[in-house]
Tab-separated table of C-alpha atoms in Angstrom:
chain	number	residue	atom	x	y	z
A	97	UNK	CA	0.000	0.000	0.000
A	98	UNK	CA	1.260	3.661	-0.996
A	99	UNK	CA	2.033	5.145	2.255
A	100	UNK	CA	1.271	9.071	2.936
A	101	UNK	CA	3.506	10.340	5.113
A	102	UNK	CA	6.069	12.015	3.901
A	103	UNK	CA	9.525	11.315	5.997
A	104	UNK	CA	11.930	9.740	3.532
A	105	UNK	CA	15.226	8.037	3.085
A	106	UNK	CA	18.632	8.474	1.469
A	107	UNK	CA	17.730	5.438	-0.552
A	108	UNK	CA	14.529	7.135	-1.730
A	109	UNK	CA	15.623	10.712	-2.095
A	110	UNK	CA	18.531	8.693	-4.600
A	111	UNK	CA	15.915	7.674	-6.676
A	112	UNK	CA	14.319	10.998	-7.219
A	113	UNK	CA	17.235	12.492	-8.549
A	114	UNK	CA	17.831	9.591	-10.629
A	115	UNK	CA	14.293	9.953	-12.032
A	116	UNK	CA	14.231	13.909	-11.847
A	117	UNK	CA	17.291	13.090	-14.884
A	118	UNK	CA	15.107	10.649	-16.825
A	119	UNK	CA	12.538	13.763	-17.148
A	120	UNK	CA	10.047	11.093	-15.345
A	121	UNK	CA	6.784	12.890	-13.534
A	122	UNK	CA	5.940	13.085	-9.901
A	123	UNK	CA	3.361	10.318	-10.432
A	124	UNK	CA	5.744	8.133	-12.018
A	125	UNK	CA	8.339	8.884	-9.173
A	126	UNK	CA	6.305	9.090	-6.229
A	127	UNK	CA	5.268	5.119	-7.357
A	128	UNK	CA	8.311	4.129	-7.626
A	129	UNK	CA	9.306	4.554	-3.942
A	130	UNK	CA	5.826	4.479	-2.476
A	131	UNK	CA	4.566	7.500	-1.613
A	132	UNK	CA	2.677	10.057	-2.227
A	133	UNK	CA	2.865	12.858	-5.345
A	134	UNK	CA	3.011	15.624	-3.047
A	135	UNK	CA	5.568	13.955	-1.017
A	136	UNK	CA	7.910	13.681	-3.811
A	137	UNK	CA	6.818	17.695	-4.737
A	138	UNK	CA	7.595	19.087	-1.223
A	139	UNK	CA	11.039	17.153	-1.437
A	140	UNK	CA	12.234	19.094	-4.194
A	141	UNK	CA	10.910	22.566	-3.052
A	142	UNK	CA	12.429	21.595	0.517
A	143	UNK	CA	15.788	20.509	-0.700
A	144	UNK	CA	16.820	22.284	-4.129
A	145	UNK	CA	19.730	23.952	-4.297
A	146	UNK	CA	20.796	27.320	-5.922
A	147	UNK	CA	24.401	27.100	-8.084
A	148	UNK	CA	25.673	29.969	-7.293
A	149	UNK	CA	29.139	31.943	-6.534
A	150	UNK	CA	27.042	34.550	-4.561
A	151	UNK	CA	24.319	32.826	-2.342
A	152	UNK	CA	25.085	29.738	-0.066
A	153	UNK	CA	23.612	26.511	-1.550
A	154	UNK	CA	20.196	26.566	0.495
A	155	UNK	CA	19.526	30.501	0.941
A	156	UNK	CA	15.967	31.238	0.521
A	157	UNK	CA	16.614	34.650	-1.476
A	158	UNK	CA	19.233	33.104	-3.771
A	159	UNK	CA	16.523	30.152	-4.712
A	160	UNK	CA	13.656	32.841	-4.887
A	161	UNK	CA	15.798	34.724	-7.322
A	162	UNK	CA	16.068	31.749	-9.663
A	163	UNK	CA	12.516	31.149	-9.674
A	164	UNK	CA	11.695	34.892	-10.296
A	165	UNK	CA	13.752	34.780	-13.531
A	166	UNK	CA	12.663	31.515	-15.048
A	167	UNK	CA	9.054	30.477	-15.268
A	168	UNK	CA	10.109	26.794	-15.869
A	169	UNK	CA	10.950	26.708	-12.067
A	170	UNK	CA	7.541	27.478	-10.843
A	171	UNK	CA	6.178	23.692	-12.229
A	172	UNK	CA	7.190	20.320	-12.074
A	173	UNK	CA	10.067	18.822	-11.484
A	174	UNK	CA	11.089	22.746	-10.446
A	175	UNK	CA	14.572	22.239	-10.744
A	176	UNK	CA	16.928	22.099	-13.715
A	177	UNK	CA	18.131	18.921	-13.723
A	178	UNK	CA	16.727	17.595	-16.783
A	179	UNK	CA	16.356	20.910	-18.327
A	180	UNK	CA	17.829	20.975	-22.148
A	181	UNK	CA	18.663	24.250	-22.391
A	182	UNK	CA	21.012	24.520	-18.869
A	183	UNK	CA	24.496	24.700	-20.240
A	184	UNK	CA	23.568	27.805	-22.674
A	185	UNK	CA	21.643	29.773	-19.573
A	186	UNK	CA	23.036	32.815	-17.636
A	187	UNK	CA	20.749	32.682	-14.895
A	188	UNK	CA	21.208	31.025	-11.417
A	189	UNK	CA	19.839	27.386	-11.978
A	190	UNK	CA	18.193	24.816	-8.848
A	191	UNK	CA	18.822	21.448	-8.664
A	192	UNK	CA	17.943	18.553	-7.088
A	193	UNK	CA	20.582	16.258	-5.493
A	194	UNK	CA	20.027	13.333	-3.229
A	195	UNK	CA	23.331	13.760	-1.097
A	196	UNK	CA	23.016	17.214	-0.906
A	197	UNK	CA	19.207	16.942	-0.014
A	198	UNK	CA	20.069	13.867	2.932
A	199	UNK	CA	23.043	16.358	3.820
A	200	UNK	CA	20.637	19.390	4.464
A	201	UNK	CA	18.004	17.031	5.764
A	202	UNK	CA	20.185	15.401	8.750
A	203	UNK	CA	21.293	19.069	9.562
A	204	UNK	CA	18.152	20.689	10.328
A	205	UNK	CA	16.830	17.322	11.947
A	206	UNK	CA	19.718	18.318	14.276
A	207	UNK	CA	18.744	22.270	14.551
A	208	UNK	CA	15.508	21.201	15.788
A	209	UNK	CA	16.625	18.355	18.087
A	210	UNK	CA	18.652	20.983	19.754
A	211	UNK	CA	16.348	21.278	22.808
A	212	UNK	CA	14.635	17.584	22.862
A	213	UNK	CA	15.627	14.690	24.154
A	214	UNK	CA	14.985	12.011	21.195
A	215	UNK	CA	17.423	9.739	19.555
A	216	UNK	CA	17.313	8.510	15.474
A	217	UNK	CA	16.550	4.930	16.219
A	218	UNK	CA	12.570	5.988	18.310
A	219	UNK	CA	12.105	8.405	15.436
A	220	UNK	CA	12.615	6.207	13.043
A	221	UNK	CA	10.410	3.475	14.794
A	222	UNK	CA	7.602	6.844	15.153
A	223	UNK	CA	7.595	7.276	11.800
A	224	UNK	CA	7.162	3.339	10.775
A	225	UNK	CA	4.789	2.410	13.075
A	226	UNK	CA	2.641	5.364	14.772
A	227	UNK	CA	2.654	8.051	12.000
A	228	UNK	CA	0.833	5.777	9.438
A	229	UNK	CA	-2.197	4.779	12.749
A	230	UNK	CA	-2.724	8.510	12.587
A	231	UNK	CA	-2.199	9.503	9.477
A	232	UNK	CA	-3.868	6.785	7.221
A	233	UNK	CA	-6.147	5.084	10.010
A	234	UNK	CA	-6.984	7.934	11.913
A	235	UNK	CA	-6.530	7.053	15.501
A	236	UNK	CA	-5.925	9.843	18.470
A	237	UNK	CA	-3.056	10.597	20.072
A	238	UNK	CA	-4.485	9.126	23.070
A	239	UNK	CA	-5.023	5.483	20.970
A	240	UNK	CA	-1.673	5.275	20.160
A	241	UNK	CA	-0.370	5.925	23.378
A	242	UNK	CA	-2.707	3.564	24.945
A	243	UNK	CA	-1.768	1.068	22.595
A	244	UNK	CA	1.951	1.994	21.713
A	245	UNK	CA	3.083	2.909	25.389
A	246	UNK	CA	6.749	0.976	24.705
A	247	UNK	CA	7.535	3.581	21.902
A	248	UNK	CA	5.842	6.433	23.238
A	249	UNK	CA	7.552	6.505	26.225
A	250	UNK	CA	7.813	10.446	25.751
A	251	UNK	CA	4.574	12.324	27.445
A	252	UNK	CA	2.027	13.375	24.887
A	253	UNK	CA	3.051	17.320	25.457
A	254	UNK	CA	6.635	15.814	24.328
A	255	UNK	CA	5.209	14.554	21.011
A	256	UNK	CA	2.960	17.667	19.887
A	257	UNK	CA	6.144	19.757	20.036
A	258	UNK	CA	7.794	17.420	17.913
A	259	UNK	CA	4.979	17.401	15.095
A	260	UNK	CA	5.933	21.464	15.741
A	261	UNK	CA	9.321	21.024	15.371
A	262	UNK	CA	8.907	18.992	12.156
A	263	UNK	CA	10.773	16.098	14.092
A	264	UNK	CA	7.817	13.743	12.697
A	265	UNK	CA	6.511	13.686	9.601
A	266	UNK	CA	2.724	14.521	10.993
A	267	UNK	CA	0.845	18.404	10.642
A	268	UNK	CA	-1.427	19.340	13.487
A	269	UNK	CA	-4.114	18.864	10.718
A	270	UNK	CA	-3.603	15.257	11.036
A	271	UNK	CA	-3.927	15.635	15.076
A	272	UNK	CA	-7.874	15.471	15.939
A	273	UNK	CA	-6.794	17.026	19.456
A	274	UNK	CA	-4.040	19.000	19.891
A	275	UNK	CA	-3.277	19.409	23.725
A	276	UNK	CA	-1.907	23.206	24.343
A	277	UNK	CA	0.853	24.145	26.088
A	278	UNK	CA	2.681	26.817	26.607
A	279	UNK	CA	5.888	27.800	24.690
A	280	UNK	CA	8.968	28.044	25.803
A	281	UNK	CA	10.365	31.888	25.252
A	282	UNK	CA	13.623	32.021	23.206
A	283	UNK	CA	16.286	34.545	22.216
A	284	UNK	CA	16.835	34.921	18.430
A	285	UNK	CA	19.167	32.186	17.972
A	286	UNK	CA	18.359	30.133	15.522
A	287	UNK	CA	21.766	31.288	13.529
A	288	UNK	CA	23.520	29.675	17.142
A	289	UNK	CA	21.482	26.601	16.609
A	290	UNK	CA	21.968	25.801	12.922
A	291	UNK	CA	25.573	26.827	13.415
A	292	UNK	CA	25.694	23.960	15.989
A	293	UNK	CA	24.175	21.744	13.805
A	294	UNK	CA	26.927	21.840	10.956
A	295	UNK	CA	29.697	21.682	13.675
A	296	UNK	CA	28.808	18.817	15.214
A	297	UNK	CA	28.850	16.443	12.879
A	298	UNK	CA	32.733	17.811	11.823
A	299	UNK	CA	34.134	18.631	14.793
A	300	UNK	CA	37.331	18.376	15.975
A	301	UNK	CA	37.354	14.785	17.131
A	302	UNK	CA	35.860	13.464	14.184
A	303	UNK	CA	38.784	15.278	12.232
A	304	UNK	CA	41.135	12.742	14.363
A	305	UNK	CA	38.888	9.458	13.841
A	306	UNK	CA	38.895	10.564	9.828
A	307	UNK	CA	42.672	11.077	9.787
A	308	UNK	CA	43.467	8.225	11.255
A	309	UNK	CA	41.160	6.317	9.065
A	310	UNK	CA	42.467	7.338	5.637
A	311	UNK	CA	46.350	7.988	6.776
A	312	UNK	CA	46.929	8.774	3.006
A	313	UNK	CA	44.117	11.796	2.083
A	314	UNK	CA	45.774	15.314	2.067
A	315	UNK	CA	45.444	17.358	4.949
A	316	UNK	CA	44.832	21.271	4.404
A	317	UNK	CA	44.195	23.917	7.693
A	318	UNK	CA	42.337	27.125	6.604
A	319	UNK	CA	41.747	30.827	8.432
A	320	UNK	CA	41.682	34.350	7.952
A	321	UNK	CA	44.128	36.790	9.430
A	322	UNK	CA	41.402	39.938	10.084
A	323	UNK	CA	44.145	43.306	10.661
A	324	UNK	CA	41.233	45.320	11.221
A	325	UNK	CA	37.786	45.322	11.928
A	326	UNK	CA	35.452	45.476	9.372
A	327	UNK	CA	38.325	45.934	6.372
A	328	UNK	CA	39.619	43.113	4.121
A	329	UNK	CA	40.986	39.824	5.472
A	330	UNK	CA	43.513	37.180	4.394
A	331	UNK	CA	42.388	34.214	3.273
A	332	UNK	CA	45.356	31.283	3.913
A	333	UNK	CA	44.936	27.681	2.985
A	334	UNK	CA	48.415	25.195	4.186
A	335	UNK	CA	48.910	22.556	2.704
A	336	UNK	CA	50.262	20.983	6.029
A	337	UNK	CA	53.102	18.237	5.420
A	338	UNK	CA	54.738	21.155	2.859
A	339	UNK	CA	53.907	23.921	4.709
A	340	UNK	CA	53.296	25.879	1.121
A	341	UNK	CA	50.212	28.293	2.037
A	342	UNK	CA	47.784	29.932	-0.531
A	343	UNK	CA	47.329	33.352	0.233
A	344	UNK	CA	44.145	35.467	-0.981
A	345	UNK	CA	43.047	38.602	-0.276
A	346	UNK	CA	38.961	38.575	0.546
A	347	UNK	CA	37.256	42.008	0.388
A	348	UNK	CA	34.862	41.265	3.322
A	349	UNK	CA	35.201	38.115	5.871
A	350	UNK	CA	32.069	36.349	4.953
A	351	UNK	CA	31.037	32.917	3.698
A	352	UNK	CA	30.108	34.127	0.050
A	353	UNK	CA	33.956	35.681	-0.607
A	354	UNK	CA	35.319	32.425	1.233
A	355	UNK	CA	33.224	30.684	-1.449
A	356	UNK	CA	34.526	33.296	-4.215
A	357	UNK	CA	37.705	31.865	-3.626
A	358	UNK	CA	37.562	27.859	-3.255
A	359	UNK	CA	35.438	28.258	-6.314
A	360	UNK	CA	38.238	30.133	-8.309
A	361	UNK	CA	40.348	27.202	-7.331
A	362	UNK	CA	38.130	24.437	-8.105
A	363	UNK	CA	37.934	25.892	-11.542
A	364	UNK	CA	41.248	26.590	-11.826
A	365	UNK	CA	43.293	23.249	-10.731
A	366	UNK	CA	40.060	21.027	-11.606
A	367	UNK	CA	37.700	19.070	-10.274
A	368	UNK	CA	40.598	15.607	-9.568
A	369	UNK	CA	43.577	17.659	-8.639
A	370	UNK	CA	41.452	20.147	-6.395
A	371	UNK	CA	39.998	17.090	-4.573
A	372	UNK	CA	43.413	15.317	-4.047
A	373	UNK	CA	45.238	18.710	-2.854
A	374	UNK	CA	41.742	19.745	-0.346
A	375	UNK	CA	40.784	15.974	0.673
A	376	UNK	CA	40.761	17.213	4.619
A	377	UNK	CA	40.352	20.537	5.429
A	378	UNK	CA	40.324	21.373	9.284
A	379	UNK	CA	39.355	25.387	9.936
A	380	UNK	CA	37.987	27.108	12.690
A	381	UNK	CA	34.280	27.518	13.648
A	382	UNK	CA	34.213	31.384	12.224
A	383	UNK	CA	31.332	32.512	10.093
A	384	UNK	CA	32.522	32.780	6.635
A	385	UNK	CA	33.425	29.493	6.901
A	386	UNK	CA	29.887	27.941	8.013
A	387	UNK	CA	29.009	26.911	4.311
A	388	UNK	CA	30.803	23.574	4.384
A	389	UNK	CA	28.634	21.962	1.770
A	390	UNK	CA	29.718	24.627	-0.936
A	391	UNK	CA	33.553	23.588	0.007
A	392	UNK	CA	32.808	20.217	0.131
A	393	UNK	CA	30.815	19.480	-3.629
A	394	UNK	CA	31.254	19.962	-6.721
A	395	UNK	CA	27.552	20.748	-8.071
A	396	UNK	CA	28.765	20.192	-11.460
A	397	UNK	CA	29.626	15.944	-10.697
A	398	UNK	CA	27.465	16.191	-7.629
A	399	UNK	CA	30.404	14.411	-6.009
A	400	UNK	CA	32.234	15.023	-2.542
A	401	UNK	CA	35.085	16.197	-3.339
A	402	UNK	CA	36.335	17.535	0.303
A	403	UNK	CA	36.373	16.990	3.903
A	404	UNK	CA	35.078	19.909	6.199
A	405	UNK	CA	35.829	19.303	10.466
A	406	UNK	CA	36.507	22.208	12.619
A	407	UNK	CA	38.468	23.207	16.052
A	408	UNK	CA	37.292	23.950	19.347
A	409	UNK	CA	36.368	27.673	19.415
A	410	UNK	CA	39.640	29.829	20.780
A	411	UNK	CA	41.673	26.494	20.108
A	412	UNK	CA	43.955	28.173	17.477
A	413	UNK	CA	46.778	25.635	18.060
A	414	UNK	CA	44.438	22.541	17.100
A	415	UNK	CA	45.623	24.181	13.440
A	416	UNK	CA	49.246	24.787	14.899
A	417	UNK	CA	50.630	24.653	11.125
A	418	UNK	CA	49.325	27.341	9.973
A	419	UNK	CA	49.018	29.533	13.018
A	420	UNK	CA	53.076	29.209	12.776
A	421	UNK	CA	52.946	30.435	9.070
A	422	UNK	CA	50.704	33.705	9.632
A	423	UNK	CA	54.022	34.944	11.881
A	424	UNK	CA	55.639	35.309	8.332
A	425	UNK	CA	52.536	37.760	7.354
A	426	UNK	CA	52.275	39.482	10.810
A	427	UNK	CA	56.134	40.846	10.482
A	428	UNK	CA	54.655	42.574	7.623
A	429	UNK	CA	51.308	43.506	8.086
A	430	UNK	CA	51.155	44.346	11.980
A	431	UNK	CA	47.611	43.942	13.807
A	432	UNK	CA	45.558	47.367	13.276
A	433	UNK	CA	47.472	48.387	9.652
A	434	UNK	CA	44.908	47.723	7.212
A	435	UNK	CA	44.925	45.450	4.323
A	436	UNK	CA	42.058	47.826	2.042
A	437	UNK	CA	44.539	49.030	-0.482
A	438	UNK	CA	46.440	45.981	-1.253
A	439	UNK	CA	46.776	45.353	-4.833
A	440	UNK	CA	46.295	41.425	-6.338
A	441	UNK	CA	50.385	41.964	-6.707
A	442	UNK	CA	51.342	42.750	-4.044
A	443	UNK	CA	49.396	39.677	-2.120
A	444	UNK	CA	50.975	37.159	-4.731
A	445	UNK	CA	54.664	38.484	-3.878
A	446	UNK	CA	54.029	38.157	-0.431
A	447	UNK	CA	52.928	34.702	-1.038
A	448	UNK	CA	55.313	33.476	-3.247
A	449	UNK	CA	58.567	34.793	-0.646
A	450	UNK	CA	56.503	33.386	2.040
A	451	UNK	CA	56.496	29.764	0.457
A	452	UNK	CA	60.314	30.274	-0.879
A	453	UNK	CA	61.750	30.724	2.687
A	454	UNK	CA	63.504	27.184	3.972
A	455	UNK	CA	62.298	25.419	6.853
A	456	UNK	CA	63.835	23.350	9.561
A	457	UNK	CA	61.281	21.269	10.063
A	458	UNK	CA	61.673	20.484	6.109
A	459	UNK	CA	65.184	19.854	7.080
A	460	UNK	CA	66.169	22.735	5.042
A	461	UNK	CA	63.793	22.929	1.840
A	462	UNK	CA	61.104	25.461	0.985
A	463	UNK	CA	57.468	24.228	0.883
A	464	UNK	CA	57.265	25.532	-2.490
A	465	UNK	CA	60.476	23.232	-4.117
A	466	UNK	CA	58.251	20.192	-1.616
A	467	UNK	CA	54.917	21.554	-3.139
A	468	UNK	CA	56.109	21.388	-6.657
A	469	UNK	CA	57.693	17.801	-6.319
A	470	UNK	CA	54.596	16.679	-4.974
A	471	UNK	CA	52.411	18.307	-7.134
A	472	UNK	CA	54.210	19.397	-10.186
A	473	UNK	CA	50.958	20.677	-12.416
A	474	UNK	CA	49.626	22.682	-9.166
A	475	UNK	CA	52.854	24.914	-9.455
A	476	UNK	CA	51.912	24.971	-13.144
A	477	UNK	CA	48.620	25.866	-13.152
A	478	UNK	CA	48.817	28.400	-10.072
A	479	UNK	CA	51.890	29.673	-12.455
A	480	UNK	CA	54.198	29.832	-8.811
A	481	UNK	CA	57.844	31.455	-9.282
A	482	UNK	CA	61.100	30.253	-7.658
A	483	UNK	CA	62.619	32.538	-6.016
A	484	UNK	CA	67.033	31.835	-5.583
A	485	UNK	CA	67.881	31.830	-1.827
A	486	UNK	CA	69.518	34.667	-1.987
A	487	UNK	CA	66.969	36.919	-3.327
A	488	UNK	CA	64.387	35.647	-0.705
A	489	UNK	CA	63.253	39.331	0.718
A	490	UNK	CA	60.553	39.381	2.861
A	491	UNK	CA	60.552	43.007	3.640
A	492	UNK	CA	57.623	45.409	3.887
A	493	UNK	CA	59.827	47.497	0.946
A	494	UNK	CA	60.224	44.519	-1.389
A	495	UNK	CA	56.398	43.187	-0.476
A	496	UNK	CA	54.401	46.514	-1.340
A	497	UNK	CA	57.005	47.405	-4.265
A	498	UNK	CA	55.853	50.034	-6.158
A	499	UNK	CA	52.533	49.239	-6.164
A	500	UNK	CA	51.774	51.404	-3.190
């Protein structure tokens, strides 16, 4: 029997993308995993995505804009998956994608489990066994918990504020009784909680359990080094067993000219290289870097091509590497000199003298003559310059040159 409620799984949401690229209809789909049309319609308007260099995958405006532009978007399947015409159009384009859509899915399950006490496994049981009695059979809440008392262990004031939260897959137009209660009063932090939500599932720990697991993937550490407030920020990537850092100069510290830049470089090195070079990337738990799903795909292959985790917050030295490396930049930009007049120049001598200076730790070498052994065509593509030992000058008269 085709069920009605409308929690799905990764196994499911697979299949709709699959079918959303056959051109198949919501009828057709919404057969082929059992359930209903609408189910498979308020999937795809929950979960698109927006492709975009200026709006983070899931912002509201950003997917708003798309529709407003293109008519296609307001019907079935609206997204552009299928659509013929998608490699010749200039506007921002939705689409559908099943890892993307579980990814999103499992984080705001976690934004509003913040404040309840309910594990995966009971709602998972909830949604097999007591969501279709209410839903399709029509008992009470009171039935169910007469009859269901080993599941619903929870009291019943419990399990309205989950239907609320959108923890269950149920409306309060599917409740026949809804028993009031009062609501808890909360500051504005919903921005705290969804924060939360992304961290927790890469945090610092899980970094070490992932490293430890796959001994041979790449590890990067990113930041920003802010001068001062409000102005334009560094942007520094290390590459952390050659110590060669990437060095970019970000007009405002925010996520969209964070994603400005690993963009550029995706496009840049390619999709294979960028992925081997960026396979771990461990950064702190700042703003502009609380888009991890933008770092981590490529929307084009719909693959994962990186690793997100982050640090403690104020535990700097969890990214040691590259902590050491921004002394190299503070000897020539000091904290409160600002960075707003900086030409593109300017930032890619200071780089490229940065990664020519010769370690100890790299008993002696630079991490640029380790960075282009180890990858050769990154050198060549980033078009990096040697620089003889003897001309190394990392000097706030040789850095700003006369471009300032």
């Amino acid at each position: 029997m085709m069920t009605s409620y409308n929690h799905l799984f990764k196994e499911q949401r697979h299949t709709i993308e699959y079918l959303i690229g056959l051109s198949k209809n919501f009828t057709y789909i919404s057969k082929s995993i059992n359930v209903d049309r609408t189910t498979v319609s308020k999937e795809i308007k929950r979960n698109r995505f927006v492709k975009s260099n200026f709006y983070s995958p899931f912002d509201s405006k950003g997917i708003s804009s798309a529709i407003s532009k293109c008519d296609k978007l307001k019907k079935p399947p609206y997204v552009c998956n299928a659509c013929p015409n998608k490699r010749y159009c200039t506007n921002h384009k939705l689409y559908y994608n099943s890892s993307l859509a579980q990814e999103n899915y499992e984080n705001n399950l976690v934004e509003s489990r913040t404040e309840v006490d309910i594990s995966p496994n009971v709602v998972e049981e909830i949604e097999n066994s007591i969501v279709p009695l209410i839903k399709n059979k029509k008992q009470s809440i009171n039935q169910v918990y007469i009859n269901h008392s080993d599941i619903l262990f929870f009291s019943k004031a419990a399990f309205y504020k989950y239907v609320e939260l959108g923890i269950l897959s149920l409306s309060n137009l599917d409740l026949p009784k809804k028993v009031k209660y009062r609501k808890r009063k909360h500051k504005n932090n919903h921005d705290y909680k969804r924060n939360l939500s992304i961290i927790k599932r890469r945090t610092y720990e899980e970094y070490i359990d992932f490293k430890l697991k796959h001994p041979r993937m790449n590890i990067c550490e990113m930041d920003t080094v802010e001068r001062t407030k409000g102005g334009k920020v560094f942007l520094t990537i290390l590459i952390k067993d050659t110590k060669f850092m990437f060095i970019r100069l970000l007009d405002k510290k925010n996520i969209a000219n964070v994603n400005k830049e690993i963009d550029k470089l995706k496009n840049i090195l390619g999709i294979q290289l960028f992925s081997k070079i960026f396979r771990i990337v461990l950064t702190d738990n700042g703003n502009e870097f609380l888009d991890p799903i933008h770092i981590e795909f490529d929307y084009t292959t719909s693959n994962k091509t990186t690793n997100i985790f982050y640090c403690h917050p104020y535990s700097s030295f969890e990214k040691a590497s590259l902590e050491h490396n921004h002394e190299y930049i503070r000897r020539i930009f000091p904290k409160g000199e600002s960075l707003n007049n900086l030409t593109e120049r300017q930032v890619q001598r200071l780089e490229t003298t940065i990664n020519n200076i010769p370690r100890e730790k790299l008993k002696g070498k630079t991490p640029y003559e380790l960075t282009k052994n180890k990858y050769p065509l990154l050198i060549k593509k980033l078009n990096y310059q040697y620089i003889e030992p003897d001309n190394v000058e990392l000097t706030r008269k040789y850095i700003l040159g006369g471009d300032k």
